[in-house]
PDB file of C-alpha atoms in Angstrom:
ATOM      1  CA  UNK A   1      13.275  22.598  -9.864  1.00  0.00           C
ATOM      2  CA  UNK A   2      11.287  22.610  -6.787  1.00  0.00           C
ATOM      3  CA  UNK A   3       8.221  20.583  -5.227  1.00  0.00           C
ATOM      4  CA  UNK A   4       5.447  22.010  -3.869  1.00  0.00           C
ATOM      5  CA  UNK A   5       3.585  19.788  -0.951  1.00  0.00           C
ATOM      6  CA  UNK A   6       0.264  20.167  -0.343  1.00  0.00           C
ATOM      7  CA  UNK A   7      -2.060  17.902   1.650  1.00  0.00           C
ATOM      8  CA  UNK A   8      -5.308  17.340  -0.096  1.00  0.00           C
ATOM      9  CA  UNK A   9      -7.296  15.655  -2.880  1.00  0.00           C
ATOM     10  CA  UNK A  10      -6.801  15.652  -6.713  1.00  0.00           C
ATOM     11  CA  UNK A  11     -10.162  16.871  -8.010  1.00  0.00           C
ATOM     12  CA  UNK A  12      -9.438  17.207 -11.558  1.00  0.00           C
ATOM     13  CA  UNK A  13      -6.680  17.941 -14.174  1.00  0.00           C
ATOM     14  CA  UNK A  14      -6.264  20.495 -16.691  1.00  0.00           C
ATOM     15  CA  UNK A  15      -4.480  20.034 -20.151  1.00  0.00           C
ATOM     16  CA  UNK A  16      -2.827  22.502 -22.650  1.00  0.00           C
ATOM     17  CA  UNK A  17      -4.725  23.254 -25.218  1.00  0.00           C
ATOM     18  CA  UNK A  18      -2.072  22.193 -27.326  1.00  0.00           C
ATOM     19  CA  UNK A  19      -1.509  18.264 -29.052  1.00  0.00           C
ATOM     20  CA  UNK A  20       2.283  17.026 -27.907  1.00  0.00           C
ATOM     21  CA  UNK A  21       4.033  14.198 -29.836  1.00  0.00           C
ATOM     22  CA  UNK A  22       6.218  12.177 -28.038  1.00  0.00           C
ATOM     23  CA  UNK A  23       7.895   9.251 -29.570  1.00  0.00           C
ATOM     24  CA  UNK A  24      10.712   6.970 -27.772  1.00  0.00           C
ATOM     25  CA  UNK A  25      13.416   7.792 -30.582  1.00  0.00           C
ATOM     26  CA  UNK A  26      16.475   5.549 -31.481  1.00  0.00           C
ATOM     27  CA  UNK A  27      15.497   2.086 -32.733  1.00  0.00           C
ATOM     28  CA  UNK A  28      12.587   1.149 -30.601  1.00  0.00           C
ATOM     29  CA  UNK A  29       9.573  -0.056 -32.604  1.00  0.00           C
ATOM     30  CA  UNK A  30       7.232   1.857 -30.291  1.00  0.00           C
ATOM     31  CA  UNK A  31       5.098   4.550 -32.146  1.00  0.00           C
ATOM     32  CA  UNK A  32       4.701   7.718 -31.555  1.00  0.00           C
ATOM     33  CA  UNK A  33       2.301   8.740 -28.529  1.00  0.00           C
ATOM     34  CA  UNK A  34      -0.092  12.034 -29.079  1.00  0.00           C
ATOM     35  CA  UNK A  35      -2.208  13.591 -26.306  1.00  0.00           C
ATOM     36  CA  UNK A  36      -2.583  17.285 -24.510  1.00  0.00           C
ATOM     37  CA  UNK A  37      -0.217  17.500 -21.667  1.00  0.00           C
ATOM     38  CA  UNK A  38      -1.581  18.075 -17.927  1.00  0.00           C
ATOM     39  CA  UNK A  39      -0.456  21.753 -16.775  1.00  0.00           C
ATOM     40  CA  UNK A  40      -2.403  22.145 -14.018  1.00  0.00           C
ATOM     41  CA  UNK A  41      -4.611  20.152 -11.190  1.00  0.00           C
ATOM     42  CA  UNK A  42      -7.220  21.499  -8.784  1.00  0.00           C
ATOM     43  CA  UNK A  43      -7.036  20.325  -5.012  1.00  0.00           C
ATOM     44  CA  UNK A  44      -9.319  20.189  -2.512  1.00  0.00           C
ATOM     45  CA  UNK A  45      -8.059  20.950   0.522  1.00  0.00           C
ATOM     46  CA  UNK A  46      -9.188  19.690   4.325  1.00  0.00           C
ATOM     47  CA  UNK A  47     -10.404  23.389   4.844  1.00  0.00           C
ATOM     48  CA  UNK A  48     -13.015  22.670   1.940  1.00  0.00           C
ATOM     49  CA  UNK A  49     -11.196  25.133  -0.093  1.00  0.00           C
ATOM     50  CA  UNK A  50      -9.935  24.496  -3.791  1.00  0.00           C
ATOM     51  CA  UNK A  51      -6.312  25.360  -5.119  1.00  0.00           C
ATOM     52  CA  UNK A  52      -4.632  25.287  -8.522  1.00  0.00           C
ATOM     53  CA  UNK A  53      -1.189  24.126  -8.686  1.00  0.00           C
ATOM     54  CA  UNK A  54       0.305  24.615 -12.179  1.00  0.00           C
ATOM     55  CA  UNK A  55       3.458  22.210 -12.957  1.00  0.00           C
ATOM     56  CA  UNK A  56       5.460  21.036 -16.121  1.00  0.00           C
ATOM     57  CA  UNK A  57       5.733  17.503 -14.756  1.00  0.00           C
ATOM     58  CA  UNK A  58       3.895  15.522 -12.219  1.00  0.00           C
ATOM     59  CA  UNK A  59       4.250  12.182 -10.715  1.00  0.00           C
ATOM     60  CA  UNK A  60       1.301   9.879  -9.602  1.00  0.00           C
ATOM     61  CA  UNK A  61       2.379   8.719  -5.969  1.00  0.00           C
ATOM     62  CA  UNK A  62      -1.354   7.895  -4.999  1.00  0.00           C
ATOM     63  CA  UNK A  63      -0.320   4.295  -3.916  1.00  0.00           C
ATOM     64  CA  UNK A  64      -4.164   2.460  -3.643  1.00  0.00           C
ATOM     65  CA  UNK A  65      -6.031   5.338  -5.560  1.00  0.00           C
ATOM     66  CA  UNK A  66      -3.357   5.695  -7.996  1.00  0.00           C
ATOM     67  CA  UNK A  67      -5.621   4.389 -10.586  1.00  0.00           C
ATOM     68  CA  UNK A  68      -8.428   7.051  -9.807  1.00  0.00           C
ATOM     69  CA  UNK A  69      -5.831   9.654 -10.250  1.00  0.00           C
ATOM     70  CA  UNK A  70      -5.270   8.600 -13.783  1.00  0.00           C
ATOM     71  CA  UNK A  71      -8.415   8.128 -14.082  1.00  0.00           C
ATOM     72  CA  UNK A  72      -8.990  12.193 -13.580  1.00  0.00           C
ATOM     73  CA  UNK A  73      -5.633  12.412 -15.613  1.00  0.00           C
ATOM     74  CA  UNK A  74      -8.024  10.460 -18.259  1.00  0.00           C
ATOM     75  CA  UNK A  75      -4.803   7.902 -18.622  1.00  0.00           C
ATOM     76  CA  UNK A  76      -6.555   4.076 -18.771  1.00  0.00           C
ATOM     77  CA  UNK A  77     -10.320   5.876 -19.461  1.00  0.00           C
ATOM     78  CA  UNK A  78     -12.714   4.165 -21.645  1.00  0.00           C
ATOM     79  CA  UNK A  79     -10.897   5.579 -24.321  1.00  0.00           C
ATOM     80  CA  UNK A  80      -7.650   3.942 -23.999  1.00  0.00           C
ATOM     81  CA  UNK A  81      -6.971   0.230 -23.956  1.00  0.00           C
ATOM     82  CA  UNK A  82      -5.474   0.139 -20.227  1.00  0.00           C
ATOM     83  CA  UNK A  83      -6.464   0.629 -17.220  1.00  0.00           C
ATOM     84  CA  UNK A  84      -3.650   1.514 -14.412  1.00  0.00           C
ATOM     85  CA  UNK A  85      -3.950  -1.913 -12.624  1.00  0.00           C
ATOM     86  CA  UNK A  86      -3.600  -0.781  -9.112  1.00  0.00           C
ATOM     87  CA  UNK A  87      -6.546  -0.994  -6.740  1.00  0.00           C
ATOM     88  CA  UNK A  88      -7.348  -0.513  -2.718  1.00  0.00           C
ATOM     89  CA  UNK A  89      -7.062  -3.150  -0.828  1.00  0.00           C
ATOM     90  CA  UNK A  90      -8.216  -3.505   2.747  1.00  0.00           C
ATOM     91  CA  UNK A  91      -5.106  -5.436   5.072  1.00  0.00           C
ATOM     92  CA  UNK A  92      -3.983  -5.411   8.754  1.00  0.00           C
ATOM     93  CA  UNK A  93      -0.429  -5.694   9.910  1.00  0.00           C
ATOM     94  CA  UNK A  94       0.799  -5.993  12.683  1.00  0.00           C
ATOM     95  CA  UNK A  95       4.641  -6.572  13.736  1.00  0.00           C
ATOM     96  CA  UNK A  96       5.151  -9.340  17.078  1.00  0.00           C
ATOM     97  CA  UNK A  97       7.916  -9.592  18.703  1.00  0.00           C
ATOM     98  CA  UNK A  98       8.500 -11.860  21.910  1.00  0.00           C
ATOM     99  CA  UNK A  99       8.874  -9.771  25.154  1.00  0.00           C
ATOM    100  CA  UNK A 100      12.107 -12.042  25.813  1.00  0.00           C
ATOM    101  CA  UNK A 101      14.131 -12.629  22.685  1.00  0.00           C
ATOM    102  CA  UNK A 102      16.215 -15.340  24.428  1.00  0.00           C
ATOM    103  CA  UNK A 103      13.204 -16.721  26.196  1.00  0.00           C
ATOM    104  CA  UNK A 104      12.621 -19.140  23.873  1.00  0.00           C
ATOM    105  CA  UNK A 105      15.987 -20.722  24.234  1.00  0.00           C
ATOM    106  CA  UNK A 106      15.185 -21.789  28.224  1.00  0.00           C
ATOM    107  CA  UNK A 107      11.841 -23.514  26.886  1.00  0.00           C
ATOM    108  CA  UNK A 108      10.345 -26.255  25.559  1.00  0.00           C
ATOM    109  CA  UNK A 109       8.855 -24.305  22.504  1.00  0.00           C
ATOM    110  CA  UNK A 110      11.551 -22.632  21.153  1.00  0.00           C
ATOM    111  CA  UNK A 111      11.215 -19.602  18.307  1.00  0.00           C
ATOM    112  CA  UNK A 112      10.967 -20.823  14.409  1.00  0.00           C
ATOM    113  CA  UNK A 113      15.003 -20.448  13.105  1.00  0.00           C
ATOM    114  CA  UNK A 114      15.575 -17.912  10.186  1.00  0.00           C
ATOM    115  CA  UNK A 115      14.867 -21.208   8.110  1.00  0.00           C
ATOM    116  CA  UNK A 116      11.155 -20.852   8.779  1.00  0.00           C
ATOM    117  CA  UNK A 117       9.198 -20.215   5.917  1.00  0.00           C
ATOM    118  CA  UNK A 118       6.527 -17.724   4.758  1.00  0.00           C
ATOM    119  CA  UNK A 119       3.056 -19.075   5.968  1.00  0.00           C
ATOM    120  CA  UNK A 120      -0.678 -18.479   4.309  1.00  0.00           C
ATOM    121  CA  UNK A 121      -3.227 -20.207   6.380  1.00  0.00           C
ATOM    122  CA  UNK A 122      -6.762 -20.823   4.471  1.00  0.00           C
ATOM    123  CA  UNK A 123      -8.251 -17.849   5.975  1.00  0.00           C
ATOM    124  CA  UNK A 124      -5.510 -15.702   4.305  1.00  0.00           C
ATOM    125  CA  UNK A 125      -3.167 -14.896   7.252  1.00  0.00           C
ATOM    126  CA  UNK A 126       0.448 -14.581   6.344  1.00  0.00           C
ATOM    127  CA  UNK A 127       3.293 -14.845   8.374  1.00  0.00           C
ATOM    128  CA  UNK A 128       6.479 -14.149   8.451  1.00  0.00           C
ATOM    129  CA  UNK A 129      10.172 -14.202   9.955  1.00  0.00           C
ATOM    130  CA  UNK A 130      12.036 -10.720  10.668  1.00  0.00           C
ATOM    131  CA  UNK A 131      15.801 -11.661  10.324  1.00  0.00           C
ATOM    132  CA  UNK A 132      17.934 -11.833  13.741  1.00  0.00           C
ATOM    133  CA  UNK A 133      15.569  -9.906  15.718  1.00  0.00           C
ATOM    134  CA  UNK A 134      12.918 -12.514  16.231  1.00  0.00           C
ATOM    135  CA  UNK A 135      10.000 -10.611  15.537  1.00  0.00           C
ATOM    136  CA  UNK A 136       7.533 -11.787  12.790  1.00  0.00           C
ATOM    137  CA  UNK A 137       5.560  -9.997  10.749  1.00  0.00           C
ATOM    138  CA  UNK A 138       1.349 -11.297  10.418  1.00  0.00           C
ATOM    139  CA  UNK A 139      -0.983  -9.950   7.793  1.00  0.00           C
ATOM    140  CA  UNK A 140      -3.784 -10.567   6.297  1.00  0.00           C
ATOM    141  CA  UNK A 141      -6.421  -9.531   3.726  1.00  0.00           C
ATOM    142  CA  UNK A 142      -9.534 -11.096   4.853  1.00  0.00           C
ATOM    143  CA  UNK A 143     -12.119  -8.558   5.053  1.00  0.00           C
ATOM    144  CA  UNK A 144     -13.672 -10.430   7.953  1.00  0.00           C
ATOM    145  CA  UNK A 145     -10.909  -9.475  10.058  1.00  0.00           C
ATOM    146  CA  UNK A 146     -11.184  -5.604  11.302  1.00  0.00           C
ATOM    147  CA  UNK A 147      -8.116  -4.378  13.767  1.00  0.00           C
ATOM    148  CA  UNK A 148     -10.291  -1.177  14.201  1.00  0.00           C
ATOM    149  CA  UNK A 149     -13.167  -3.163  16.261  1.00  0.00           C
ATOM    150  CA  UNK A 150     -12.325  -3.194  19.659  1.00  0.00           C
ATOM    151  CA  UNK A 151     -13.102  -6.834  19.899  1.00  0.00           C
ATOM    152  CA  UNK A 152     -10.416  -7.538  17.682  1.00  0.00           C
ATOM    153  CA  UNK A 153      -7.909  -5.738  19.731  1.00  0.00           C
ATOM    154  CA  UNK A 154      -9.031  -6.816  22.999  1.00  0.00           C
ATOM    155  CA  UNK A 155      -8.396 -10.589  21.251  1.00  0.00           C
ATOM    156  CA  UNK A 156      -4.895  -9.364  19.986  1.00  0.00           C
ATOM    157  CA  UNK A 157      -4.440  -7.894  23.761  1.00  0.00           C
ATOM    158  CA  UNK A 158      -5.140 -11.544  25.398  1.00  0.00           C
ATOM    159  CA  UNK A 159      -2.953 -13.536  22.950  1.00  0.00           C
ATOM    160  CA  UNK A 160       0.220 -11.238  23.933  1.00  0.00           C
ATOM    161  CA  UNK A 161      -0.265 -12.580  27.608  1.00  0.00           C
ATOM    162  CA  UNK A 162      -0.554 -15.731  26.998  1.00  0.00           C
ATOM    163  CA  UNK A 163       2.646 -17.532  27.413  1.00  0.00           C
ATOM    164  CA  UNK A 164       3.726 -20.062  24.514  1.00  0.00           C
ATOM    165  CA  UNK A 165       2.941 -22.942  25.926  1.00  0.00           C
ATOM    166  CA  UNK A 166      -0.584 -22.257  26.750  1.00  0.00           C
ATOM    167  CA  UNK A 167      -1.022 -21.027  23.248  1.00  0.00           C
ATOM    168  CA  UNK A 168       0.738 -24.002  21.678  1.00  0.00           C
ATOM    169  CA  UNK A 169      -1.623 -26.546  23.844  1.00  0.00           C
ATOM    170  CA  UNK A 170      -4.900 -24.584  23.113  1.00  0.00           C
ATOM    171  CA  UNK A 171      -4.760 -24.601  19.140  1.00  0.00           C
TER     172      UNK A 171
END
C-alpha cells in the first residue's frame, strides 16, 4: 500500500466498466448500494499538463471543494438524492497575542481570565481565549472584511500599537 502525492487539480474520474454491489452485511437494515467503481482520475497539473493516476481506493481530502470533487466522482449529482454538504467559505484569522503576557497584571485593564467566553459581535467577528498562553484567537466570515487589502492590514498594524488603554477609551 503506498500513496502517491501529486499537486494539482482533479479534472475528472474514470469508472470500471463493471457494476459493484456493496451491501453493509450483518443485521443492518441498509440495502445494498450498486454503482461502477472509480479506477482512475485525470490531474491537471501547474505545468498545464494532464496525468492519470490509477488507484483501488481513494479518499476525498478536498476540504472547501470537497463537494465539487464528488461532484466529478458523480457522488450527490442530480441523480442521487444528496448532495455532499460542504461548501467554500471565505474567513480571516488571525491569532493575537499581547507583546507582554504579564503586562496586563501591572494595569488597570487586565487580560479576560480563562473564564471568558466565546464572543460573536453583530458583524460576525468571533473571538476567542487560547488557554494559559493569553493569546486569543479573532475570526470572522463577513465578506466585507478582506485581510488581503492593504488597508485592512495597515488597520490591523495600528491596533497592535495601540496600548490597552487607549483602545479601551476609544471604543
Amino acid at each position: 500500500m503506498g500513496v502517491n502525492y501529486v499537486v494539482g487539480e482533479v479534472a475528472d474520474f474514470h469508472a470500471s466498466p463493471f457494476i459493484m454491489v456493496s451491501s453493509s452485511g450483518g443485521e443492518s437494515q441498509r440495502p445494498p448500494v450498486s454503482c461502477k467503481p472509480l479506477r482512475s482520475a485525470t490531474i491537471s497539473l501547474p505545468n498545464q499538463m494532464n496525468i492519470s493516476i490509477s488507484f483501488n481506493s481513494v479518499v476525498n481530502a478536498a476540504g472547501p471543494w470537497a463537494a465539487h470533487v464528488a461532484e466529478l466522482a458523480e457522488i450527490g449529482s442530480e441523480n442521487l438524492p444528496l448532495r455532499l454538504p460542504v461548501e467554500p467559505r471565505y474567513r480571516q484569522i488571525f491569532v493575537v497575542r499581547p507583546k507582554n503576557t504579564l503586562s496586563h497584571i501591572e494595569s488597570h485593564y487586565p487580560l479576560p481570565g480563562l473564564d471568558m467566553p466565546f464572543m460573536i459581535d453583530h458583524n460576525r467577528l468571533f473571538i476567542e481565549r487560547r488557554d494559559l498562553s493569553g493569546e486569543f484567537i479573532v475570526y470572522s466570515d463577513n465578506p466585507k472584511f478582506d485581510s488581503l487589502n492593504n488597508n485592512c492590514n495597515k488597520q490591523i498594524a495600528r491596533l497592535d500599537n495601540v496600548p490597552v488603554k487607549e483602545r479601551h477609551h476609544k471604543q
